[in-house]
XYZ file of C-alpha atoms in Angstrom:
583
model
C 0.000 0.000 0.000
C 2.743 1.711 0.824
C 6.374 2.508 0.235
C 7.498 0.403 4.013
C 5.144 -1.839 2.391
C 7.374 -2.600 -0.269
C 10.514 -2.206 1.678
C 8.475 -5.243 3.869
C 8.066 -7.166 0.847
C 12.197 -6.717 -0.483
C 12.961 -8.213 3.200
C 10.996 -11.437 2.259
C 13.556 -11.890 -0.390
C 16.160 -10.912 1.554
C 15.382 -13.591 4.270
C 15.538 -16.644 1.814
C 18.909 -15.356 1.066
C 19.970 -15.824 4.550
C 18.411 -18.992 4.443
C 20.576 -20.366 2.210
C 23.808 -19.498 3.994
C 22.539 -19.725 8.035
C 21.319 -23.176 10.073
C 22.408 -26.990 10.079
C 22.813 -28.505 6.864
C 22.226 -25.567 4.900
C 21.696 -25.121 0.882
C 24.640 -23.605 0.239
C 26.856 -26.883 1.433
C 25.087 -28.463 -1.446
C 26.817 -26.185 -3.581
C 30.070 -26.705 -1.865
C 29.770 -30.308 -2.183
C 28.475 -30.656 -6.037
C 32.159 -29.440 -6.776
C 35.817 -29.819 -6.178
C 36.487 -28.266 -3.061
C 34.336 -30.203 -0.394
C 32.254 -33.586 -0.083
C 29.408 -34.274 1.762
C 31.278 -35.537 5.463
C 28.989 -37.349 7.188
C 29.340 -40.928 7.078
C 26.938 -42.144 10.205
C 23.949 -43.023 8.247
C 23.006 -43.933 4.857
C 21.240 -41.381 2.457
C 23.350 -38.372 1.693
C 24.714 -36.362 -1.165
C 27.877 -38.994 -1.621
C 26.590 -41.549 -4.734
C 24.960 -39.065 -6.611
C 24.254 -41.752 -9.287
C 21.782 -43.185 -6.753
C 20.917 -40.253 -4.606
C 20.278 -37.967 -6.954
C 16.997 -38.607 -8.922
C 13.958 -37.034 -9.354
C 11.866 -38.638 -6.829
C 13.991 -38.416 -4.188
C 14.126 -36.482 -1.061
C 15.972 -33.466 -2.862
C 14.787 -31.072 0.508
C 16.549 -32.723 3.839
C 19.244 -32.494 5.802
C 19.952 -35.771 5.942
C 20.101 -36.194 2.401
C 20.140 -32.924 0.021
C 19.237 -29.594 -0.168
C 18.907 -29.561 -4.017
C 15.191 -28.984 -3.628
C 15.583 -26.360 -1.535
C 17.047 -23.952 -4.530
C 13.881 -25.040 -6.332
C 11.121 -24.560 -4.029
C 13.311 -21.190 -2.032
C 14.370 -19.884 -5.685
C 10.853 -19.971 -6.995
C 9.271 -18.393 -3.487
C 12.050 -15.094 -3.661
C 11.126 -14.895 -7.365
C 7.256 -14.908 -5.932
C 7.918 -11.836 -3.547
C 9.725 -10.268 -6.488
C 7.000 -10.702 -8.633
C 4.627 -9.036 -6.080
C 6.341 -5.877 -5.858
C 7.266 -5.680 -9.813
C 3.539 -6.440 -10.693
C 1.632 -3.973 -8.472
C 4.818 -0.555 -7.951
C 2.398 1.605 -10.466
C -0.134 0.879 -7.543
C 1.164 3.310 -5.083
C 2.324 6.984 -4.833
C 6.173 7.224 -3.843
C 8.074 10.356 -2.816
C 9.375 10.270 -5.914
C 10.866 8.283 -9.193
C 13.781 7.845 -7.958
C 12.303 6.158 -4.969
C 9.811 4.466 -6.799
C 12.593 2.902 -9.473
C 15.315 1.831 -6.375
C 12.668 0.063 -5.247
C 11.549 -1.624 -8.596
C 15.405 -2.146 -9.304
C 16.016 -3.809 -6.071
C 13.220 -6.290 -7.257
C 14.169 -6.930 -10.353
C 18.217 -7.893 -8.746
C 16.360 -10.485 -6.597
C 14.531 -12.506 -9.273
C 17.565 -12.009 -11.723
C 19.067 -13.407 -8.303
C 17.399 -16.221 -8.134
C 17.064 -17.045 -11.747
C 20.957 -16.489 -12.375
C 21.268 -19.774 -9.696
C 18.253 -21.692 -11.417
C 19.411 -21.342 -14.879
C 23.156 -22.979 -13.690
C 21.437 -25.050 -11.150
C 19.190 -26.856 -13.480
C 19.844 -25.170 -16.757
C 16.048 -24.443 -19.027
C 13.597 -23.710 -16.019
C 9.746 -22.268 -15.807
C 9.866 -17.882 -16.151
C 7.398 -16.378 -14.173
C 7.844 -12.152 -14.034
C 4.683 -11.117 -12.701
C 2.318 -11.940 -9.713
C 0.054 -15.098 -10.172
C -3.616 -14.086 -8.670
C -5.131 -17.685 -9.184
C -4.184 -21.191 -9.103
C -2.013 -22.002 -12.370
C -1.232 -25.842 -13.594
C 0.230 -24.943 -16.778
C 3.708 -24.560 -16.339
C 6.497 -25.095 -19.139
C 9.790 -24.385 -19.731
C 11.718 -21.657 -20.880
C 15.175 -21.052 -22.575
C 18.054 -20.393 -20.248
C 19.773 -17.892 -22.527
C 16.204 -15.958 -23.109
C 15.992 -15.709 -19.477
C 19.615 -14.214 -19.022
C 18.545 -11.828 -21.348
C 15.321 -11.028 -20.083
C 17.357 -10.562 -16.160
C 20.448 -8.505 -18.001
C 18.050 -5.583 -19.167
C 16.529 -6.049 -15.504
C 19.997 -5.731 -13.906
C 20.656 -2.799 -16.179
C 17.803 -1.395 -15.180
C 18.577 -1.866 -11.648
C 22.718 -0.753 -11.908
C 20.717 2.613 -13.123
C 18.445 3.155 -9.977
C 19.439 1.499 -7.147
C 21.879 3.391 -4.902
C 25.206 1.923 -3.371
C 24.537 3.750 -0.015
C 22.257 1.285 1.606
C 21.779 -0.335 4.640
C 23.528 -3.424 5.368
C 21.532 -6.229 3.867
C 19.879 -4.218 1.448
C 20.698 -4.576 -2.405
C 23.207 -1.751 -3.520
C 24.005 -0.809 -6.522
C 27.156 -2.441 -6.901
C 25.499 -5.546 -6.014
C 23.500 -5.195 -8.927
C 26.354 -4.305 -10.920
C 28.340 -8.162 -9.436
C 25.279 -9.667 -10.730
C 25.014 -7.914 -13.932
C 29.106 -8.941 -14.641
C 28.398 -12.030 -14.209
C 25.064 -12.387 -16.744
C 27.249 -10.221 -19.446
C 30.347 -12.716 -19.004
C 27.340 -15.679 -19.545
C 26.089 -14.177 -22.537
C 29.636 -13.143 -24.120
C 29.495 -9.319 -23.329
C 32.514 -9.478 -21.725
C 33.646 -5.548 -22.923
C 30.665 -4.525 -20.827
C 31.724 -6.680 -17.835
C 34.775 -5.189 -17.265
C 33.334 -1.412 -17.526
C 30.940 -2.208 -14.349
C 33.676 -3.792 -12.650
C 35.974 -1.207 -12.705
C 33.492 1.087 -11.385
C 32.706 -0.701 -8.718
C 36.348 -1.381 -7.546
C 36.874 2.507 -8.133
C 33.843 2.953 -5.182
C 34.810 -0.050 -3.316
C 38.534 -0.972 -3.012
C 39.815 -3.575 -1.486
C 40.353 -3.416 2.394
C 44.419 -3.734 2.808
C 45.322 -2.913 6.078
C 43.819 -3.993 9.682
C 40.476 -2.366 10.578
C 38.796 -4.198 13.518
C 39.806 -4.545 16.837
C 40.809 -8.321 16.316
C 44.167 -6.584 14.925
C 45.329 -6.207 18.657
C 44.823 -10.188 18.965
C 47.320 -11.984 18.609
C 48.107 -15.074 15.944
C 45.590 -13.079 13.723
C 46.025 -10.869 10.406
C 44.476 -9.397 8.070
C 42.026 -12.077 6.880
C 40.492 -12.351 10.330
C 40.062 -8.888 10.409
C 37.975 -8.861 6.864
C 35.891 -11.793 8.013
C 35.207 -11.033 11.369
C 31.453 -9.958 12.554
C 32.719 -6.674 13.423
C 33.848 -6.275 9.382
C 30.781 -7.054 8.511
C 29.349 -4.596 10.668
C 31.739 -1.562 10.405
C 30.683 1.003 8.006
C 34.221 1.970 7.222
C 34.605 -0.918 5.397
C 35.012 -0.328 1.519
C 35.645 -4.267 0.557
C 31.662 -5.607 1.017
C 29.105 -5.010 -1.756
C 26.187 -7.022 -0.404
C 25.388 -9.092 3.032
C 23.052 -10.973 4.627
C 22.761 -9.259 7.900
C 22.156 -10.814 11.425
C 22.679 -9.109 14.959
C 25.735 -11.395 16.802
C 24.602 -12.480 20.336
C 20.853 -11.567 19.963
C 18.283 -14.419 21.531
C 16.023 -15.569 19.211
C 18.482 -14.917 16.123
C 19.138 -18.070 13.807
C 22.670 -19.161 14.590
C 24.739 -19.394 11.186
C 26.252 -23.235 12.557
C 29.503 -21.848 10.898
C 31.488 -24.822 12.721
C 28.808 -27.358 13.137
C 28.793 -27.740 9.424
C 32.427 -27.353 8.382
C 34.550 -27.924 11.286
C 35.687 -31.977 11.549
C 33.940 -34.082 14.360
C 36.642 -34.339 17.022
C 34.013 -36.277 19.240
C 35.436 -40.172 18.986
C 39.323 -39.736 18.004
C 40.512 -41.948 20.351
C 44.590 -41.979 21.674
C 46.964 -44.361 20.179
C 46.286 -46.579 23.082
C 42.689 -47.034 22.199
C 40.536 -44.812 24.735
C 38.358 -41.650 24.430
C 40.385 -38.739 24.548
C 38.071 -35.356 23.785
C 35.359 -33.866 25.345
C 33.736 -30.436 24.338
C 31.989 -29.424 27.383
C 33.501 -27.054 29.779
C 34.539 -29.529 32.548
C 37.758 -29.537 31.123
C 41.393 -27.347 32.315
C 41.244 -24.208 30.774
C 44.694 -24.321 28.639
C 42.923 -28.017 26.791
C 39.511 -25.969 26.387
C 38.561 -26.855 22.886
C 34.899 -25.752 22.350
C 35.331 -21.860 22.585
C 38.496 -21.998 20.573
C 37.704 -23.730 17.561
C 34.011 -24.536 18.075
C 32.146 -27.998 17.848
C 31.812 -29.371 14.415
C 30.259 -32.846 12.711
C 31.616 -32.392 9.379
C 28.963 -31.688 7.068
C 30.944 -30.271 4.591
C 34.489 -32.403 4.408
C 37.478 -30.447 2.817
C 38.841 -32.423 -0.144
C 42.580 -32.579 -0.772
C 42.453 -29.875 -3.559
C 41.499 -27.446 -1.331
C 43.551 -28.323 1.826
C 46.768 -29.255 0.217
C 47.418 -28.544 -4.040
C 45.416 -25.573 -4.131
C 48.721 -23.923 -2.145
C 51.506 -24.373 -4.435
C 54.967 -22.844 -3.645
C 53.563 -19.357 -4.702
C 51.032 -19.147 -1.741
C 53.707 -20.049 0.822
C 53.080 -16.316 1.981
C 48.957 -16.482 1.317
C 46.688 -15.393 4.546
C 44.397 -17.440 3.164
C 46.267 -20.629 2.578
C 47.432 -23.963 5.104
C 50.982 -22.756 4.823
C 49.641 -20.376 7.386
C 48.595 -21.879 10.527
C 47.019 -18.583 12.420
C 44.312 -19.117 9.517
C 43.984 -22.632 9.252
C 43.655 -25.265 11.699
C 43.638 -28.889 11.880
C 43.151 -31.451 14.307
C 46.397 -31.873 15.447
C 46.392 -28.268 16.854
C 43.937 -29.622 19.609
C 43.927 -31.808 22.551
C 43.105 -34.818 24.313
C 41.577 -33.118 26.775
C 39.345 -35.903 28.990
C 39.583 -35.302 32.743
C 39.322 -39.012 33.022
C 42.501 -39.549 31.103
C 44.332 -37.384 33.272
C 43.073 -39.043 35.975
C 44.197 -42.594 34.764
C 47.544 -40.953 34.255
C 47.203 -41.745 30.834
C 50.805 -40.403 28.724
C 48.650 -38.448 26.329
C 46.599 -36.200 28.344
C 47.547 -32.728 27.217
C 49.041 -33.872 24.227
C 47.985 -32.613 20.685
C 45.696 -35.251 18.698
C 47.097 -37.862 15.959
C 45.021 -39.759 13.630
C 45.051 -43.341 14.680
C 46.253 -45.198 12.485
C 43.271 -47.806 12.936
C 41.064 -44.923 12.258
C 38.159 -46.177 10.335
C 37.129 -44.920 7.243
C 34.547 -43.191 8.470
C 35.861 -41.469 10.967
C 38.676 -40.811 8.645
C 36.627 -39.013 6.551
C 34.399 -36.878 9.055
C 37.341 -36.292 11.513
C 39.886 -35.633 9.982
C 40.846 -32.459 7.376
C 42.000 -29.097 7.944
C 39.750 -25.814 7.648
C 40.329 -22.180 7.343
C 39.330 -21.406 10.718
C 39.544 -17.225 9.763
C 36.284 -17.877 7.950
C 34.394 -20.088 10.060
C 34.947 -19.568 13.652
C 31.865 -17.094 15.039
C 31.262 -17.173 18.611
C 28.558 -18.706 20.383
C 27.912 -17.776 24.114
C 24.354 -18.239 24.150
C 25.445 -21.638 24.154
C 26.990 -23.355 27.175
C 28.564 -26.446 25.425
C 27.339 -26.511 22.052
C 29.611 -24.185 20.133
C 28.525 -24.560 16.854
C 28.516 -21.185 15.494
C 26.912 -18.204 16.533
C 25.064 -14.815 14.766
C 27.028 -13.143 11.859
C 26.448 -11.045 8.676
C 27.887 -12.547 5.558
C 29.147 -11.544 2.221
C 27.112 -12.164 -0.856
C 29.490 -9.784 -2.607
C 32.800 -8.000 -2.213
C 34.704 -6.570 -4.592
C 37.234 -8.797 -4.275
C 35.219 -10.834 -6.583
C 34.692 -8.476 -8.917
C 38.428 -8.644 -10.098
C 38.119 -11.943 -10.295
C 35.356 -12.177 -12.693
C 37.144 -9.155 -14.613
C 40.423 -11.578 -14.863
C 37.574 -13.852 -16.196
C 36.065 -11.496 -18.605
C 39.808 -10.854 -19.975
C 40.342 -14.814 -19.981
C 37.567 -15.055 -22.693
C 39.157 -12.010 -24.826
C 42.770 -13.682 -24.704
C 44.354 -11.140 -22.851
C 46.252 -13.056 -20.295
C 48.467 -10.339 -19.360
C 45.492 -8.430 -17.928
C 44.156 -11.959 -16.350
C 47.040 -11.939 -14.229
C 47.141 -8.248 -13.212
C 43.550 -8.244 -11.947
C 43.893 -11.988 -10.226
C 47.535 -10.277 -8.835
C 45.430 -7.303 -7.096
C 43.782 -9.845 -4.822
C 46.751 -12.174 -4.561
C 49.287 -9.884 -3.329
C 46.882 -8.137 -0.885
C 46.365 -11.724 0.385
C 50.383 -12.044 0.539
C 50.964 -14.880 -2.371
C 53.666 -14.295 -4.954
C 52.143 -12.155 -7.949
C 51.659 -14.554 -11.370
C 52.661 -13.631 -15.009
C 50.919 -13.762 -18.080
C 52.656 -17.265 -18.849
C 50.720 -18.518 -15.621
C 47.296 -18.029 -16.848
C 44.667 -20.854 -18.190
C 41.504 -21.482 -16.690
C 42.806 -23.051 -13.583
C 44.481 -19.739 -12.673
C 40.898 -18.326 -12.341
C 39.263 -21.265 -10.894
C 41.869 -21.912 -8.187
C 41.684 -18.159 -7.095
C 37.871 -18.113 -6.772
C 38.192 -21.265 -4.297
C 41.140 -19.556 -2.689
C 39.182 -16.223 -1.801
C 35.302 -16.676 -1.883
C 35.120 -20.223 0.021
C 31.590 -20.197 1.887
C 30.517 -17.391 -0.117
C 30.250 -18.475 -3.666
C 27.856 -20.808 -5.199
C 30.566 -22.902 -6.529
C 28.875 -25.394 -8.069
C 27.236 -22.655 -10.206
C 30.198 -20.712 -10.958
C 31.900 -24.000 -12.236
C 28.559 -24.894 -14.571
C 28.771 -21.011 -15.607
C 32.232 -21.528 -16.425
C 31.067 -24.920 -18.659
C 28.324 -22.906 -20.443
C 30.740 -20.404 -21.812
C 33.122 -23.012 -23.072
C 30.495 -24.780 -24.516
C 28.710 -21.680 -25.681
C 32.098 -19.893 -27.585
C 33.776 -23.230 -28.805
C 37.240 -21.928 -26.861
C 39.348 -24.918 -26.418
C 40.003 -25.584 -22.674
C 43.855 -25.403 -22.378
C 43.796 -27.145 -18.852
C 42.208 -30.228 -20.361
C 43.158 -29.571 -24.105
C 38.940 -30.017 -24.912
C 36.547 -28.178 -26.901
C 33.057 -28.489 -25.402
C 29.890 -27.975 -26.793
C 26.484 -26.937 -26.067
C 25.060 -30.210 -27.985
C 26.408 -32.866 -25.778
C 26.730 -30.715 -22.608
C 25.184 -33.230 -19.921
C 26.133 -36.284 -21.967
C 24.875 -38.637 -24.977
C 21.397 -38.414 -23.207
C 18.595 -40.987 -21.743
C 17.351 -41.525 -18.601
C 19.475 -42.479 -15.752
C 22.557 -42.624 -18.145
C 25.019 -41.768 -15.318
C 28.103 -41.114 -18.314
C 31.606 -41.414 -17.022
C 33.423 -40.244 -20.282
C 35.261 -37.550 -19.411
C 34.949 -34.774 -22.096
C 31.417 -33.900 -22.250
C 31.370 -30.966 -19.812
C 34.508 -28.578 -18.133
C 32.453 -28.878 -14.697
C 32.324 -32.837 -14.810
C 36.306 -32.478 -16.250
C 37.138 -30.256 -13.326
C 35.748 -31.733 -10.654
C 36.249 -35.359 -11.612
C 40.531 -34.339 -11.593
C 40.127 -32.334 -8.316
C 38.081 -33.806 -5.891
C 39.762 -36.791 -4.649
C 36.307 -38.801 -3.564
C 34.308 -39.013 -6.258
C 34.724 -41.789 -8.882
C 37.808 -42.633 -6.951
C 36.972 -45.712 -5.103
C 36.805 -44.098 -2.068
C 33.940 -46.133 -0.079
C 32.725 -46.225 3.326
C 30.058 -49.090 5.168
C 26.889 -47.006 3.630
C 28.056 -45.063 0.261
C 30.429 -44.698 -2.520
C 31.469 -41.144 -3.608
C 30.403 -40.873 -7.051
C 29.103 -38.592 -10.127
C 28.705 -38.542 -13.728
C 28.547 -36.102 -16.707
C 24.506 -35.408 -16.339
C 25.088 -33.985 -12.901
C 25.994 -30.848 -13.677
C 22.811 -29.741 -14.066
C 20.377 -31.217 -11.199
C 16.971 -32.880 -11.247
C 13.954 -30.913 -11.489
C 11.793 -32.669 -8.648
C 9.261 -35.039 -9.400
C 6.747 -33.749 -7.017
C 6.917 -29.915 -9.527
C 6.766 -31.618 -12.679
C 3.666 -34.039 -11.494
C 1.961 -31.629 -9.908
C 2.040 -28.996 -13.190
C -1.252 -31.442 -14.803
C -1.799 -29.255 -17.674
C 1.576 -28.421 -18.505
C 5.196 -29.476 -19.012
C 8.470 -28.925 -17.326
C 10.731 -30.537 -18.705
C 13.488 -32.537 -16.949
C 16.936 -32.825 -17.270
C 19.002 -34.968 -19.756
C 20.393 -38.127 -17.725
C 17.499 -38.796 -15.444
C 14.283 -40.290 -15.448
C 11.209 -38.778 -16.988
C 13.829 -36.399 -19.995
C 12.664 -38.725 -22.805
C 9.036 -36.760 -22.425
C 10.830 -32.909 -22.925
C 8.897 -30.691 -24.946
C 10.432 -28.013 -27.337
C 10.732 -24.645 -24.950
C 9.569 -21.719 -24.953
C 11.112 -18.105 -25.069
C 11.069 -14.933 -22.549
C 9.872 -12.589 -25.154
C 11.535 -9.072 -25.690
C 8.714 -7.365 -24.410
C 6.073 -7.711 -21.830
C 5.378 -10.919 -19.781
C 4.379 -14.642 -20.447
C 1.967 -14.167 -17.758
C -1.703 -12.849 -19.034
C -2.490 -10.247 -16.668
């Protein structure tokens, strides 16, 4: 009715955004763990996201926990495009102060369904368009082509980059976050001239933070890196760095805790000593000096680290990296903590007080969910409104810095064959982080991939980024150098039919990229209830059953590679003009 109205309605969108990155078992871990740099860690129970050849089908639970949160990007995409709609369909409704008001609203809409629709479209590729509000029931459903949606959700974005302003709250869309989102649509659709223009405004407006700004630079066995992930970073208006959050008030009751370490941080709970007995406890009842909970928090190991990103990712050029294992402020391990029982102490067992070892009867399992290092300057938040369950407390996150956007302008200059100016925009984040600067002979894709995982882990879709990254191979017919392959739109998620589950390598750079990296899947590795596995077809996920069966009148079309794709329907296009929706 209003103007707060429709600032009311923009924080329903905002909230499924912090959905996705806040709670146990969140979505975005599915994203983490559909790529190369993490798998799915916990190995006490049969059902999820490890043999995605028999886990990941239609009619599964694709919304759980305890198995995937796949669904969730559906169902959550298609509900922030709803409250999108809403405001786009009825802003000539109401009176507003003025245009300019009236369009930074409409432009903040319009970034959260190209939001959404930028993750659908790399998520699970042709997908349904709705872009205005549904007033009745509607069974009809079909699909629509990807690349007609990206364009539809560029002129949005332009749109948007025009009206919103970057002075806003944090949580609320700016207009550099607009801009972020609009690189990344032009680098999809091959405008990669007019990617680089945004970028380098926005890095004029918002350079990167380079020296310590928070009080955690009096703390010792810190640098810079905890300082520009900290809460109070993500709180302090001074800094220039952060383009977009999702905002949440540290120690409030009644906030929803982000479960930072519950989610990431390996499940000490069961290493044993050499000698056989339990050795760590998390609860307070322990001497202060072995206190492990408030230190590093208490994890299960949703999301397990894979040996790209703890180990090869840090070559000898990162030996000086913040960000990398070579440091061990930033990163931790479980041999930085303790056995710690009272009960050992009071056996006079030898390795009370003594830093943890992996057993070398370890079980697989346990292996697997116990044992990896983290980058503990990204994941440790506080939790005192928990006595013993440290699992991560309140904190805003980044959606955006502009950090990133060098990185995607390295990309953008990657596609024009300018390595020279690939490695001076990757070398503006690199050196700030303290790795050794690259040359122009460095460059090929993995120069670009590597650095996203390096800088952006947790905050990056990266199983979308990597499927983006496919698309515009397959899309401009540029050989891959890394794998010496030239993809192709054609054959993108394999030969075809239902349940193929293609192991050729070749068909797709995501499927080439993380089949080399991630040292689980199609590996062998194996535990009592799963094998870690993929194929080609999984780079784009199933469309669940429950959507397509439900939609009686209609068709949405499902994915080459799993059941139900041999009933696909020719799709439909966003048109120029106006809206597939009859008002």
């Amino acid at each position: 009715m209003d103007a707060e109205g429709f600032e009311a309605a923009l924080v329903a969108c905002e909230a499924v955004m912090f959905n996705e990155y806040n709670g146990d078992g969140c979505a975005i871990l599915t994203e983490m763990i559909q790529a190369d740099i993490c798998v799915e860690g916990t190995t006490d129970k049969a059902g999820p996201q490890m043999d995605m050849d028999k886990s990941l089908l239609p009619d599964a639970n694709l919304n759980s926990t305890d198995y995937t949160r796949v669904g969730w990007y559906w169902s959550q995409g298609y509900a922030a495009i709803k409250y999108a709609n809403i405001i786009i369909a009825r802003i000539g409704n109401v009176s507003f102060t003025d245009e300019a008001q009236k369009n930074a609203i409409l432009g903040q809409a319009y970034f959260h369904r190209a939001y959404w629709y930028y993750k659908l479209v790399h998520q699970f590729g042709d997908v349904p368009f709705l872009d205005w509000e549904l007033t009745a029931p509607k069974t009809d459903f079909y699909t629509y082509d990807r690349w007609s949606i990206m364009e539809r959700i560029k002129k949005d974005l332009e749109y948007a980059w025009q009206w919103v302003p970057d002075a806003v709250d944090r949580g609320r869309v700016s207009k550099s976050a607009c801009g972020t989102l609009l690189m990344k649509v032009n680098i999809c659709l091959g405008y990669f001239d007019e990617a680089i223009e945004i970028g380098n405004a926005i890095v004029v407006q918002h350079p990167l933070m380079t020296s310590r700004f928070t009080p955690s630079s009096s703390k010792p066995n810190t640098n810079l890196m905890h300082d520009l992930h900290s809460v109070e970073a993500k709180l302090d208006g001074s800094n220039t760095e952060g383009l977009m959050y999702i905002v949440s008030y540290p120690n409030a009751l009644g906030s929803a805790r982000s479960q930072l370490a519950r989610n990431t941080v390996p499940r000490i709970v069961g290493i044993t000593t050499p000698d056989g007995l339990a050795g760590v406890i998390y609860t307070k009842d322990v001497e202060p000096q072995y206190e492990i909970n408030t230190i590093y928090g208490r994890g299960i190991g949703r999301a397990r680290c894979t040996n790209y990103y703890q180990y090869t990712l840090w070559t000898e050029k990162e030996t000086g990296d913040m960000r990398g294992v070579y440091n061990r402020d930033s990163w931790k391990s479980p041999a930085d903590m303790w056995y710690n029982d009272p009960q050992l102490k009071a056996k006079g067992n030898p390795y009370y007080g003594q830093h943890l070892v992996k057993n070398p009867a370890m079980s697989v399992e346990d292996s697997i969910r116990a044992w990896y290092q983290w980058p503990h300057y990204k994941l440790f938040v506080s939790d005192p409104l928990s006595a013993d369950w440290w699992w991560g407390g309140e904190t805003p996150m980044y959606i955006y810095r502009s950090a990133e956007v060098y990185l995607l302008m390295a990309e953008a200059y990657y596609w024009k064959n300018m390595p020279e100016k690939v490695a001076e925009n990757l070398n503006v984040v690199r050196v700030r982080a303290g790795a050794d600067p690259l040359t122009a002979a460095d460059i090929n894709i993995g120069s670009i991939v590597d650095e996203r995982a390096r800088e952006l882990y947790y905050e990056e879709n990266r199983h979308v980024e990597l499927t983006r990254i496919s698309y515009t191979f397959a899309k401009t017919g540029k050989q891959c150098e890394y794998f010496g392959r030239t993809y192709s739109l054609s054959n993108l998620s394999g030969p075809g039919g239902a349940g193929s589950n293609i192991k050729q390598e070749g068909f797709n750079f995501w499927y080439d990229w993380v089949n080399a990296k991630n040292n689980f899947y199609n590996k062998g590795v194996k535990h009592r209830w799963a094998e870690y596995r993929i194929s080609v077809h999984h780079i784009l996920w199933p469309v669940p059953a429950s959507a397509i069966n439900a939609n009686t009148t209609g068709r949405i079309n499902q994915n080459i590679g799993y059941p139900g794709a041999e009933k696909n329907v020719p799709l439909l296009q966003v048109p120029a003009e106006g809206t597939v929706i009859e008002k």
